[in-house]
Amino acid sequence: DEYYHKLLNRPAAFFVAVDKSEGKLIVKMNPFVAAHRAAALLGGENADALQVKYQLAELSSMGEPETKEFHVPNSDAYEETEFAENEMKLPLYPRQAKALTRMMAIENGDVLFEESEMSEHVLPGVGWCLIANASKKTRLRGGVLGDAIGSGKTVITIALILKGAAKARASRNI
């Protein structure tokens, strides 16, 4: 199996050898291996936008991994989308109009988020860990309109369809 043999022969993050003539243990680290593996998990073709960091840590002093606080974004910072009188008979509530603005921004590819992957490589017996982190800003593709029952999710979705209908008609190939 060719793939399996190539996988076995890929470069390692650490190289360890014994120099018997000098009586030394030689340990070399290859951060490019760790960085490449983390970046490969992100995929994509825009390598210019990729940020890669690496560090050598001692397992005994690593402790718990640093985690970021999870934050669910909302639409409060967005302006309210306006409708012409002939587009909708009843106006949206302000929070609905802001949610619509955010959804339109997502549809247009204007909302970015940071995608991140890590690759960890342990040197057994020594307790070192080579950690690489690759990240990139990427366009948010889709999302979830999560709101309470009866808060107008269906109306917001219909408004999004109405706002995008002219653009969709103009770009179709029939």
PDB file of C-alpha atoms in Angstrom:
ATOM      1  CA  ASP A   1       0.000   0.000   0.000  1.00  0.00           C
ATOM      2  CA  GLU A   2       1.816   3.103  -1.290  1.00  0.00           C
ATOM      3  CA  TYR A   3      -0.030   5.620   0.901  1.00  0.00           C
ATOM      4  CA  TYR A   4       0.767   3.669   4.064  1.00  0.00           C
ATOM      5  CA  HIS A   5       4.488   3.495   3.218  1.00  0.00           C
ATOM      6  CA  LYS A   6       4.606   7.222   2.462  1.00  0.00           C
ATOM      7  CA  LEU A   7       2.870   7.858   5.755  1.00  0.00           C
ATOM      8  CA  LEU A   8       5.500   5.807   7.581  1.00  0.00           C
ATOM      9  CA  ASN A   9       8.337   7.681   5.842  1.00  0.00           C
ATOM     10  CA  ARG A  10       7.068  11.213   6.434  1.00  0.00           C
ATOM     11  CA  PRO A  11       9.358  13.509   8.437  1.00  0.00           C
ATOM     12  CA  ALA A  12       9.097  13.408  12.204  1.00  0.00           C
ATOM     13  CA  ALA A  13       8.806  16.418  14.510  1.00  0.00           C
ATOM     14  CA  PHE A  14      11.784  15.161  16.546  1.00  0.00           C
ATOM     15  CA  PHE A  15      15.002  13.465  15.485  1.00  0.00           C
ATOM     16  CA  VAL A  16      16.931  11.579  18.159  1.00  0.00           C
ATOM     17  CA  ALA A  17      20.325   9.912  17.649  1.00  0.00           C
ATOM     18  CA  VAL A  18      23.226   8.749  19.761  1.00  0.00           C
ATOM     19  CA  ASP A  19      26.748   9.788  18.807  1.00  0.00           C
ATOM     20  CA  LYS A  20      28.765   6.963  20.387  1.00  0.00           C
ATOM     21  CA  SER A  21      32.125   8.431  19.421  1.00  0.00           C
ATOM     22  CA  GLU A  22      31.369  11.701  21.255  1.00  0.00           C
ATOM     23  CA  GLY A  23      29.146  10.126  23.907  1.00  0.00           C
ATOM     24  CA  LYS A  24      26.307  12.514  23.161  1.00  0.00           C
ATOM     25  CA  LEU A  25      22.604  12.292  22.648  1.00  0.00           C
ATOM     26  CA  ILE A  26      21.512  14.447  19.693  1.00  0.00           C
ATOM     27  CA  VAL A  27      17.966  15.797  19.730  1.00  0.00           C
ATOM     28  CA  LYS A  28      16.707  17.943  16.871  1.00  0.00           C
ATOM     29  CA  MET A  29      13.308  19.554  16.553  1.00  0.00           C
ATOM     30  CA  ASN A  30      11.561  20.254  13.239  1.00  0.00           C
ATOM     31  CA  PRO A  31       8.826  22.852  13.860  1.00  0.00           C
ATOM     32  CA  PHE A  32       7.935  22.863  10.152  1.00  0.00           C
ATOM     33  CA  VAL A  33       6.498  19.340  10.506  1.00  0.00           C
ATOM     34  CA  ALA A  34       4.212  20.377  13.354  1.00  0.00           C
ATOM     35  CA  ALA A  35       3.226  23.604  11.588  1.00  0.00           C
ATOM     36  CA  HIS A  36       2.503  21.781   8.325  1.00  0.00           C
ATOM     37  CA  ARG A  37       0.273  19.233  10.038  1.00  0.00           C
ATOM     38  CA  ALA A  38      -1.723  21.945  11.829  1.00  0.00           C
ATOM     39  CA  ALA A  39      -2.069  24.001   8.630  1.00  0.00           C
ATOM     40  CA  ALA A  40      -3.096  20.941   6.595  1.00  0.00           C
ATOM     41  CA  LEU A  41      -6.095  20.462   8.894  1.00  0.00           C
ATOM     42  CA  LEU A  42      -7.345  23.934   7.933  1.00  0.00           C
ATOM     43  CA  GLY A  43      -7.251  23.192   4.219  1.00  0.00           C
ATOM     44  CA  GLY A  44      -7.905  25.848   1.628  1.00  0.00           C
ATOM     45  CA  GLU A  45      -5.642  27.484  -0.889  1.00  0.00           C
ATOM     46  CA  ASN A  46      -5.044  30.929   0.590  1.00  0.00           C
ATOM     47  CA  ALA A  47      -1.764  30.255   2.403  1.00  0.00           C
ATOM     48  CA  ASP A  48      -0.997  33.991   2.661  1.00  0.00           C
ATOM     49  CA  ALA A  49      -3.747  34.428   5.240  1.00  0.00           C
ATOM     50  CA  LEU A  50      -2.374  31.618   7.427  1.00  0.00           C
ATOM     51  CA  GLN A  51      -0.771  32.428  10.788  1.00  0.00           C
ATOM     52  CA  VAL A  52       1.388  29.726  12.363  1.00  0.00           C
ATOM     53  CA  LYS A  53       2.910  29.717  15.844  1.00  0.00           C
ATOM     54  CA  TYR A  54       4.833  26.987  17.608  1.00  0.00           C
ATOM     55  CA  GLN A  55       6.367  26.367  20.996  1.00  0.00           C
ATOM     56  CA  LEU A  56       8.350  23.729  22.803  1.00  0.00           C
ATOM     57  CA  ALA A  57       6.821  22.903  26.168  1.00  0.00           C
ATOM     58  CA  GLU A  58       7.659  20.545  28.973  1.00  0.00           C
ATOM     59  CA  LEU A  59       4.783  18.130  29.631  1.00  0.00           C
ATOM     60  CA  SER A  60       5.144  18.328  33.419  1.00  0.00           C
ATOM     61  CA  SER A  61       4.720  22.130  33.392  1.00  0.00           C
ATOM     62  CA  MET A  62       1.993  22.388  30.750  1.00  0.00           C
ATOM     63  CA  GLY A  63      -1.014  22.082  33.068  1.00  0.00           C
ATOM     64  CA  GLU A  64      -4.474  22.644  31.657  1.00  0.00           C
ATOM     65  CA  PRO A  65      -4.725  23.984  28.115  1.00  0.00           C
ATOM     66  CA  GLU A  66      -5.576  27.656  27.732  1.00  0.00           C
ATOM     67  CA  THR A  67      -9.109  28.022  26.469  1.00  0.00           C
ATOM     68  CA  LYS A  68     -10.930  31.103  25.244  1.00  0.00           C
ATOM     69  CA  GLU A  69     -14.316  32.043  26.618  1.00  0.00           C
ATOM     70  CA  PHE A  70     -17.044  30.871  24.278  1.00  0.00           C
ATOM     71  CA  HIS A  71     -19.104  33.764  22.957  1.00  0.00           C
ATOM     72  CA  VAL A  72     -22.271  33.519  20.890  1.00  0.00           C
ATOM     73  CA  PRO A  73     -22.515  36.672  18.765  1.00  0.00           C
ATOM     74  CA  ASN A  74     -25.765  38.557  18.465  1.00  0.00           C
ATOM     75  CA  SER A  75     -27.053  41.259  16.142  1.00  0.00           C
ATOM     76  CA  ASP A  76     -27.165  44.174  18.601  1.00  0.00           C
ATOM     77  CA  ALA A  77     -24.295  46.084  16.933  1.00  0.00           C
ATOM     78  CA  TYR A  78     -25.906  45.989  13.484  1.00  0.00           C
ATOM     79  CA  GLU A  79     -28.029  48.700  11.895  1.00  0.00           C
ATOM     80  CA  GLU A  80     -31.667  47.959  11.135  1.00  0.00           C
ATOM     81  CA  THR A  81     -32.404  46.959   7.534  1.00  0.00           C
ATOM     82  CA  GLU A  82     -35.005  49.200   5.933  1.00  0.00           C
ATOM     83  CA  PHE A  83     -37.726  48.054   3.534  1.00  0.00           C
ATOM     84  CA  ALA A  84     -39.559  50.052   0.876  1.00  0.00           C
ATOM     85  CA  GLU A  85     -43.335  50.217   1.305  1.00  0.00           C
ATOM     86  CA  ASN A  86     -43.926  47.810  -1.585  1.00  0.00           C
ATOM     87  CA  GLU A  87     -41.506  45.173  -0.203  1.00  0.00           C
ATOM     88  CA  MET A  88     -43.279  44.297   3.057  1.00  0.00           C
ATOM     89  CA  LYS A  89     -46.713  45.284   4.319  1.00  0.00           C
ATOM     90  CA  LEU A  90     -45.773  45.241   8.018  1.00  0.00           C
ATOM     91  CA  PRO A  91     -42.429  46.446   9.418  1.00  0.00           C
ATOM     92  CA  LEU A  92     -40.011  44.211  11.297  1.00  0.00           C
ATOM     93  CA  TYR A  93     -39.322  44.847  14.966  1.00  0.00           C
ATOM     94  CA  PRO A  94     -35.927  46.553  15.538  1.00  0.00           C
ATOM     95  CA  ARG A  95     -34.281  43.335  16.818  1.00  0.00           C
ATOM     96  CA  GLN A  96     -35.616  41.453  13.765  1.00  0.00           C
ATOM     97  CA  ALA A  97     -34.324  44.151  11.400  1.00  0.00           C
ATOM     98  CA  LYS A  98     -30.868  43.928  13.049  1.00  0.00           C
ATOM     99  CA  ALA A  99     -30.867  40.123  12.764  1.00  0.00           C
ATOM    100  CA  LEU A 100     -31.771  40.496   9.099  1.00  0.00           C
ATOM    101  CA  THR A 101     -28.839  42.900   8.577  1.00  0.00           C
ATOM    102  CA  ARG A 102     -26.431  40.385  10.156  1.00  0.00           C
ATOM    103  CA  MET A 103     -27.833  37.528   8.058  1.00  0.00           C
ATOM    104  CA  MET A 104     -27.451  39.619   4.895  1.00  0.00           C
ATOM    105  CA  ALA A 105     -23.833  40.372   5.864  1.00  0.00           C
ATOM    106  CA  ILE A 106     -23.195  36.629   6.303  1.00  0.00           C
ATOM    107  CA  GLU A 107     -24.824  35.889   2.933  1.00  0.00           C
ATOM    108  CA  ASN A 108     -22.608  38.552   1.301  1.00  0.00           C
ATOM    109  CA  GLY A 109     -19.440  37.072   2.851  1.00  0.00           C
ATOM    110  CA  ASP A 110     -18.747  40.129   5.023  1.00  0.00           C
ATOM    111  CA  VAL A 111     -18.589  38.304   8.381  1.00  0.00           C
ATOM    112  CA  LEU A 112     -15.249  36.678   9.266  1.00  0.00           C
ATOM    113  CA  PHE A 113     -14.298  34.264  12.014  1.00  0.00           C
ATOM    114  CA  GLU A 114     -11.002  32.721  13.106  1.00  0.00           C
ATOM    115  CA  GLU A 115     -10.527  29.066  12.272  1.00  0.00           C
ATOM    116  CA  SER A 116      -7.779  27.370  14.313  1.00  0.00           C
ATOM    117  CA  GLU A 117      -6.103  23.951  14.440  1.00  0.00           C
ATOM    118  CA  MET A 118      -3.359  22.540  16.653  1.00  0.00           C
ATOM    119  CA  SER A 119      -0.814  19.802  16.204  1.00  0.00           C
ATOM    120  CA  GLU A 120       1.012  18.310  19.194  1.00  0.00           C
ATOM    121  CA  HIS A 121       4.087  16.071  19.017  1.00  0.00           C
ATOM    122  CA  VAL A 122       5.508  14.458  22.154  1.00  0.00           C
ATOM    123  CA  LEU A 123       9.107  13.320  22.514  1.00  0.00           C
ATOM    124  CA  PRO A 124       8.704  10.140  24.619  1.00  0.00           C
ATOM    125  CA  GLY A 125      10.983   9.639  27.586  1.00  0.00           C
ATOM    126  CA  VAL A 126      12.059  13.291  27.689  1.00  0.00           C
ATOM    127  CA  GLY A 127       8.728  14.961  28.337  1.00  0.00           C
ATOM    128  CA  TRP A 128       8.916  17.619  25.645  1.00  0.00           C
ATOM    129  CA  CYS A 129       5.962  18.555  23.503  1.00  0.00           C
ATOM    130  CA  LEU A 130       6.212  20.514  20.255  1.00  0.00           C
ATOM    131  CA  ILE A 131       2.939  22.381  19.775  1.00  0.00           C
ATOM    132  CA  ALA A 132       1.984  24.167  16.565  1.00  0.00           C
ATOM    133  CA  ASN A 133      -1.100  26.329  16.107  1.00  0.00           C
ATOM    134  CA  ALA A 134      -2.301  27.364  12.652  1.00  0.00           C
ATOM    135  CA  SER A 135      -5.103  29.875  12.243  1.00  0.00           C
ATOM    136  CA  LYS A 136      -6.733  31.941   9.541  1.00  0.00           C
ATOM    137  CA  LYS A 137      -9.597  34.353   9.144  1.00  0.00           C
ATOM    138  CA  THR A 138     -12.268  32.891   6.917  1.00  0.00           C
ATOM    139  CA  ARG A 139     -15.684  33.936   5.729  1.00  0.00           C
ATOM    140  CA  LEU A 140     -18.573  32.654   7.807  1.00  0.00           C
ATOM    141  CA  ARG A 141     -20.715  30.366   5.664  1.00  0.00           C
ATOM    142  CA  GLY A 142     -24.223  30.187   7.009  1.00  0.00           C
ATOM    143  CA  GLY A 143     -25.323  30.144  10.589  1.00  0.00           C
ATOM    144  CA  VAL A 144     -28.168  29.490  12.974  1.00  0.00           C
ATOM    145  CA  LEU A 145     -30.988  31.898  13.620  1.00  0.00           C
ATOM    146  CA  GLY A 146     -31.630  30.862  17.198  1.00  0.00           C
ATOM    147  CA  ASP A 147     -34.334  32.785  18.982  1.00  0.00           C
ATOM    148  CA  ALA A 148     -37.279  32.103  21.265  1.00  0.00           C
ATOM    149  CA  ILE A 149     -40.504  30.547  20.047  1.00  0.00           C
ATOM    150  CA  GLY A 150     -42.767  33.170  18.515  1.00  0.00           C
ATOM    151  CA  SER A 151     -40.012  35.768  18.109  1.00  0.00           C
ATOM    152  CA  GLY A 152     -40.293  35.963  14.317  1.00  0.00           C
ATOM    153  CA  LYS A 153     -37.635  33.633  12.916  1.00  0.00           C
ATOM    154  CA  THR A 154     -39.883  32.758   9.985  1.00  0.00           C
ATOM    155  CA  VAL A 155     -40.571  36.432   9.221  1.00  0.00           C
ATOM    156  CA  ILE A 156     -36.833  37.229   9.336  1.00  0.00           C
ATOM    157  CA  THR A 157     -36.099  34.312   6.988  1.00  0.00           C
ATOM    158  CA  ILE A 158     -38.800  35.439   4.542  1.00  0.00           C
ATOM    159  CA  ALA A 159     -37.386  38.984   4.702  1.00  0.00           C
ATOM    160  CA  LEU A 160     -33.916  37.597   3.901  1.00  0.00           C
ATOM    161  CA  ILE A 161     -35.339  35.779   0.882  1.00  0.00           C
ATOM    162  CA  LEU A 162     -37.125  38.946  -0.267  1.00  0.00           C
ATOM    163  CA  LYS A 163     -33.950  41.035   0.102  1.00  0.00           C
ATOM    164  CA  GLY A 164     -31.916  38.500  -1.903  1.00  0.00           C
ATOM    165  CA  ALA A 165     -34.502  37.692  -4.584  1.00  0.00           C
ATOM    166  CA  ALA A 166     -33.455  40.389  -7.092  1.00  0.00           C
ATOM    167  CA  LYS A 167     -29.779  39.424  -6.824  1.00  0.00           C
ATOM    168  CA  ALA A 168     -30.641  35.723  -7.236  1.00  0.00           C
ATOM    169  CA  ARG A 169     -32.769  36.421 -10.300  1.00  0.00           C
ATOM    170  CA  ALA A 170     -30.010  38.518 -11.861  1.00  0.00           C
ATOM    171  CA  SER A 171     -27.369  35.806 -11.387  1.00  0.00           C
ATOM    172  CA  ARG A 172     -29.309  32.740 -12.540  1.00  0.00           C
ATOM    173  CA  ASN A 173     -28.339  31.037 -15.790  1.00  0.00           C
ATOM    174  CA  ILE A 174     -31.590  29.954 -17.404  1.00  0.00           C
TER     175      ILE A 174
END
